[in-house]
Amino acid sequence: MKSDNELLDDSQPNKLAIGLEGGFITENQYDIIKEHQLIVILDNNNIERINLPNNDLPEYLLNVIQAIIDHSGMKTKISVNTWEADNQLIVSKYANDLIQLPNNKKISNDPSSWTCELSGDKHNLWLNLSTGYIGGGRKNWDGTGGSGAALKHFEDTGGIYPLCVKLGTITSNGADVWSYAPDEDCLVVDPLLPQHLAHWGIDIMKLEKTDKSFAEMEVELNMTYDW
């Protein structure tokens, strides 16, 4: 039997999605009551409110009002209730022919042994799948985040080793993979991720998630940020 805290955790979104399992649930959370009024500004700048529907209004005006009410708007047009950020991920063009340097070092499957090779940080760590370099992620807009070492390493090595995986997100189901390539520069899919990780000694089947995914951080920001 689950505790109250466990039940609460189950209800929290863990992916950047709306109306889908694991995302923000928009149905059956509240009742929506819509009321419409026609606002008339009089010559003396006073406001008169006319409740709608109102059959005493001229027919042409009623038609205009109904057209405005029926207008679906942009949110409906983009089908917001079935939008999911995961579906926007592309397969990186660099994945299939990814260059991997000789594996002169092996990376442990023990998360406690992972550190940023520039700063010594223990969180927000990204492994370059081509070189085996472990560096911190980019700093956030508010100054939090990583050391930026992963991006610096990509730039220092000539910008030819673009794919990095966030170490704390690796599970048997995959992980966050970022492409630093200028023509991608986004989260991507690496269909050969298990093989690319195995090259550096990491067994994807032995790891459990220890850090937040990009989507989880986006969800947390949307839930807590004072917009």
Short mmCIF file of C-alpha atoms in Angstrom, two decimals:
data_model
loop_
_atom_site.label_atom_id
_atom_site.label_comp_id
_atom_site.label_asym_id
_atom_site.label_seq_id
_atom_site.Cartn_x
_atom_site.Cartn_y
_atom_site.Cartn_z
CA MET A 1 0.00 0.00 0.00
CA LYS A 2 1.43 3.39 -0.99
CA SER A 3 1.96 6.20 1.50
CA ASP A 4 0.43 9.64 1.01
CA ASN A 5 3.80 10.96 -0.18
CA GLU A 6 4.12 8.18 -2.75
CA LEU A 7 0.63 8.87 -4.05
CA LEU A 8 1.50 12.55 -4.34
CA ASP A 9 4.71 11.75 -6.22
CA ASP A 10 2.77 9.58 -8.68
CA SER A 11 0.55 12.53 -9.51
CA GLN A 12 3.43 14.88 -10.29
CA PRO A 13 4.41 15.33 -13.95
CA ASN A 14 7.80 13.90 -14.91
CA LYS A 15 7.90 14.68 -18.61
CA LEU A 16 7.34 17.76 -20.72
CA ALA A 17 3.93 16.73 -22.00
CA ILE A 18 0.34 17.89 -21.79
CA GLY A 19 -2.59 15.49 -21.63
CA LEU A 20 -0.37 12.38 -21.77
CA GLU A 21 0.74 9.88 -19.13
CA GLY A 22 3.57 11.31 -17.09
CA GLY A 23 2.83 14.88 -18.17
CA PHE A 24 0.51 17.68 -17.14
CA ILE A 25 -3.04 16.36 -16.92
CA THR A 26 -5.62 18.88 -18.07
CA GLU A 27 -8.79 16.78 -18.01
CA ASN A 28 -11.14 16.31 -15.07
CA GLN A 29 -9.09 18.59 -12.84
CA TYR A 30 -11.64 21.37 -12.72
CA ASP A 31 -14.97 22.51 -14.17
CA ILE A 32 -14.88 25.25 -16.79
CA ILE A 33 -17.77 27.70 -16.84
CA LYS A 34 -17.77 30.25 -19.67
CA GLU A 35 -19.82 33.42 -19.64
CA HIS A 36 -19.88 36.02 -22.41
CA GLN A 37 -20.69 39.69 -22.30
CA LEU A 38 -20.80 42.48 -24.86
CA ILE A 39 -19.04 45.57 -23.53
CA VAL A 40 -20.38 48.86 -24.83
CA ILE A 41 -18.45 52.07 -24.17
CA LEU A 42 -20.87 54.99 -24.10
CA ASP A 43 -20.19 58.59 -25.12
CA ASN A 44 -19.61 59.61 -21.51
CA ASN A 45 -17.01 56.79 -21.20
CA ASN A 46 -19.30 54.77 -18.99
CA ILE A 47 -19.40 51.04 -19.67
CA GLU A 48 -22.54 49.03 -20.27
CA ARG A 49 -22.36 45.25 -19.97
CA ILE A 50 -24.84 43.16 -21.95
CA ASN A 51 -25.09 39.52 -20.99
CA LEU A 52 -25.04 37.05 -23.86
CA PRO A 53 -26.87 35.49 -25.54
CA ASN A 54 -29.26 38.39 -26.10
CA ASN A 55 -31.85 38.09 -28.86
CA ASP A 56 -32.66 41.80 -28.70
CA LEU A 57 -29.41 42.63 -30.48
CA PRO A 58 -29.35 43.10 -34.27
CA GLU A 59 -28.85 39.91 -36.25
CA TYR A 60 -25.61 41.06 -37.91
CA LEU A 61 -24.14 41.88 -34.49
CA LEU A 62 -25.18 38.50 -33.12
CA ASN A 63 -23.43 36.84 -36.06
CA VAL A 64 -20.22 38.75 -35.39
CA ILE A 65 -20.34 37.87 -31.69
CA GLN A 66 -20.92 34.19 -32.43
CA ALA A 67 -18.01 34.15 -34.88
CA ILE A 68 -15.71 35.53 -32.18
CA ILE A 69 -16.93 32.97 -29.63
CA ASP A 70 -16.50 30.10 -32.09
CA HIS A 71 -12.99 31.13 -33.09
CA SER A 72 -10.73 28.27 -32.09
CA GLY A 73 -7.60 30.31 -31.49
CA MET A 74 -3.97 29.31 -31.74
CA LYS A 75 -3.91 26.98 -28.75
CA THR A 76 -6.57 24.77 -30.24
CA LYS A 77 -4.91 24.82 -33.64
CA ILE A 78 -1.66 23.39 -32.25
CA SER A 79 -3.59 20.69 -30.35
CA VAL A 80 -2.08 21.65 -27.03
CA ASN A 81 -3.74 18.77 -25.17
CA THR A 82 -1.72 16.20 -27.08
CA TRP A 83 1.55 18.07 -27.40
CA GLU A 84 4.67 16.32 -26.12
CA ALA A 85 8.21 17.67 -26.33
CA ASP A 86 9.66 14.15 -26.63
CA ASN A 87 8.07 13.81 -30.08
CA GLN A 88 10.13 16.72 -31.33
CA LEU A 89 13.49 14.97 -30.83
CA ILE A 90 15.39 14.24 -34.02
CA VAL A 91 17.82 11.43 -34.72
CA SER A 92 21.25 13.03 -34.86
CA LYS A 93 22.85 12.89 -38.29
CA TYR A 94 26.16 12.22 -36.51
CA ALA A 95 25.07 9.12 -34.59
CA ASN A 96 25.41 6.34 -37.16
CA ASP A 97 28.96 7.26 -38.20
CA LEU A 98 30.09 8.64 -34.85
CA ILE A 99 33.87 8.78 -34.44
CA GLN A 100 35.03 7.13 -31.21
CA LEU A 101 38.66 7.46 -30.22
CA PRO A 102 40.59 4.45 -28.83
CA ASN A 103 39.20 3.52 -25.44
CA ASN A 104 42.36 4.03 -23.43
CA LYS A 105 40.24 4.63 -20.34
CA LYS A 106 37.20 2.90 -18.95
CA ILE A 107 34.41 4.76 -17.22
CA SER A 108 32.97 3.11 -14.13
CA ASN A 109 29.32 2.14 -13.85
CA ASP A 110 29.41 3.64 -10.34
CA PRO A 111 27.89 7.16 -10.48
CA SER A 112 29.79 8.24 -7.35
CA SER A 113 33.05 8.00 -9.31
CA TRP A 114 32.00 10.46 -12.02
CA THR A 115 33.51 13.96 -11.84
CA CYS A 116 33.92 16.90 -14.18
CA GLU A 117 37.47 16.76 -15.51
CA LEU A 118 37.72 20.56 -15.39
CA SER A 119 36.05 21.58 -12.15
CA GLY A 120 35.65 18.39 -10.13
CA ASP A 121 31.88 18.88 -9.96
CA LYS A 122 29.77 15.79 -9.22
CA HIS A 123 26.49 16.85 -10.81
CA ASN A 124 25.15 17.78 -14.24
CA LEU A 125 27.84 15.72 -15.95
CA TRP A 126 28.03 15.03 -19.68
CA LEU A 127 30.14 12.33 -21.32
CA ASN A 128 31.50 13.05 -24.79
CA LEU A 129 30.72 9.84 -26.67
CA SER A 130 33.64 10.34 -29.06
CA THR A 131 36.47 11.18 -26.66
CA GLY A 132 35.35 9.84 -23.29
CA TYR A 133 35.74 13.28 -21.69
CA ILE A 134 33.43 14.06 -18.76
CA GLY A 135 32.52 17.71 -18.38
CA GLY A 136 29.91 19.83 -16.68
CA GLY A 137 26.87 21.09 -18.50
CA ARG A 138 26.28 24.69 -19.47
CA LYS A 139 25.45 27.30 -16.88
CA ASN A 140 21.82 28.30 -16.63
CA TRP A 141 20.60 31.85 -17.22
CA ASP A 142 20.48 32.43 -13.45
CA GLY A 143 24.08 31.34 -12.85
CA THR A 144 23.24 27.83 -11.63
CA GLY A 145 24.11 24.68 -13.51
CA GLY A 146 27.42 23.17 -14.54
CA SER A 147 30.94 24.34 -15.32
CA GLY A 148 30.42 24.48 -19.08
CA ALA A 149 33.35 22.10 -19.52
CA ALA A 150 31.53 19.75 -21.92
CA LEU A 151 30.92 22.57 -24.40
CA LYS A 152 34.44 23.94 -23.91
CA HIS A 153 35.86 20.48 -24.68
CA PHE A 154 33.81 20.29 -27.87
CA GLU A 155 35.17 23.68 -28.96
CA ASP A 156 38.76 22.92 -27.90
CA THR A 157 38.81 19.69 -29.92
CA GLY A 158 37.86 21.42 -33.14
CA GLY A 159 34.09 21.00 -32.94
CA ILE A 160 34.20 17.53 -34.54
CA TYR A 161 32.94 15.44 -31.60
CA PRO A 162 29.40 16.73 -31.06
CA LEU A 163 27.46 14.06 -29.16
CA CYS A 164 27.36 14.05 -25.35
CA VAL A 165 25.19 12.03 -22.99
CA LYS A 166 24.05 13.22 -19.56
CA LEU A 167 25.47 10.54 -17.30
CA GLY A 168 22.86 10.70 -14.54
CA THR A 169 20.01 10.10 -16.97
CA ILE A 170 21.23 6.78 -18.40
CA THR A 171 18.84 3.85 -17.95
CA SER A 172 17.96 0.80 -20.00
CA ASN A 173 15.36 2.99 -21.73
CA GLY A 174 17.89 5.53 -22.98
CA ALA A 175 19.24 8.89 -21.82
CA ASP A 176 19.49 12.57 -22.63
CA VAL A 177 21.85 13.08 -25.56
CA TRP A 178 22.86 16.56 -26.67
CA SER A 179 24.42 17.47 -29.98
CA TYR A 180 26.74 20.49 -29.85
CA ALA A 181 26.95 20.55 -33.65
CA PRO A 182 25.91 24.04 -34.84
CA ASP A 183 23.37 22.57 -37.26
CA GLU A 184 21.65 20.68 -34.43
CA ASP A 185 22.52 22.20 -31.01
CA CYS A 186 19.66 20.43 -29.26
CA LEU A 187 18.57 17.23 -27.56
CA VAL A 188 18.75 14.39 -30.06
CA VAL A 189 18.24 10.66 -30.35
CA ASP A 190 21.26 8.37 -30.63
CA PRO A 191 19.92 5.02 -31.85
CA LEU A 192 23.33 3.42 -31.18
CA LEU A 193 23.65 4.76 -27.63
CA PRO A 194 24.17 1.35 -25.94
CA GLN A 195 27.08 0.56 -28.27
CA HIS A 196 28.58 4.02 -27.92
CA LEU A 197 28.45 3.75 -24.13
CA ALA A 198 29.83 0.22 -24.13
CA HIS A 199 32.90 1.53 -25.97
CA TRP A 200 33.76 3.40 -22.76
CA GLY A 201 32.87 0.51 -20.47
CA ILE A 202 29.38 1.66 -19.49
CA ASP A 203 26.69 -1.02 -19.40
CA ILE A 204 23.38 0.71 -20.01
CA MET A 205 21.51 -2.19 -18.38
CA LYS A 206 23.31 -1.69 -15.05
CA LEU A 207 22.59 1.98 -14.53
CA GLU A 208 19.72 3.70 -12.78
CA LYS A 209 18.70 7.32 -13.07
CA THR A 210 20.48 9.62 -10.61
CA ASP A 211 19.94 13.05 -12.18
CA LYS A 212 17.05 14.99 -13.65
CA SER A 213 16.44 14.78 -17.37
CA PHE A 214 16.15 17.90 -19.48
CA ALA A 215 12.37 17.42 -19.72
CA GLU A 216 12.04 17.04 -15.94
CA MET A 217 13.96 20.27 -15.40
CA GLU A 218 11.70 22.04 -17.89
CA VAL A 219 8.63 20.68 -16.12
CA GLU A 220 9.99 21.77 -12.73
CA LEU A 221 10.67 25.25 -14.08
CA ASN A 222 7.14 25.50 -15.47
CA MET A 223 5.69 24.36 -12.15
CA THR A 224 7.73 26.62 -9.88
CA TYR A 225 8.81 29.70 -11.84
CA ASP A 226 6.92 32.89 -11.09
CA TRP A 227 5.95 33.86 -14.64
#
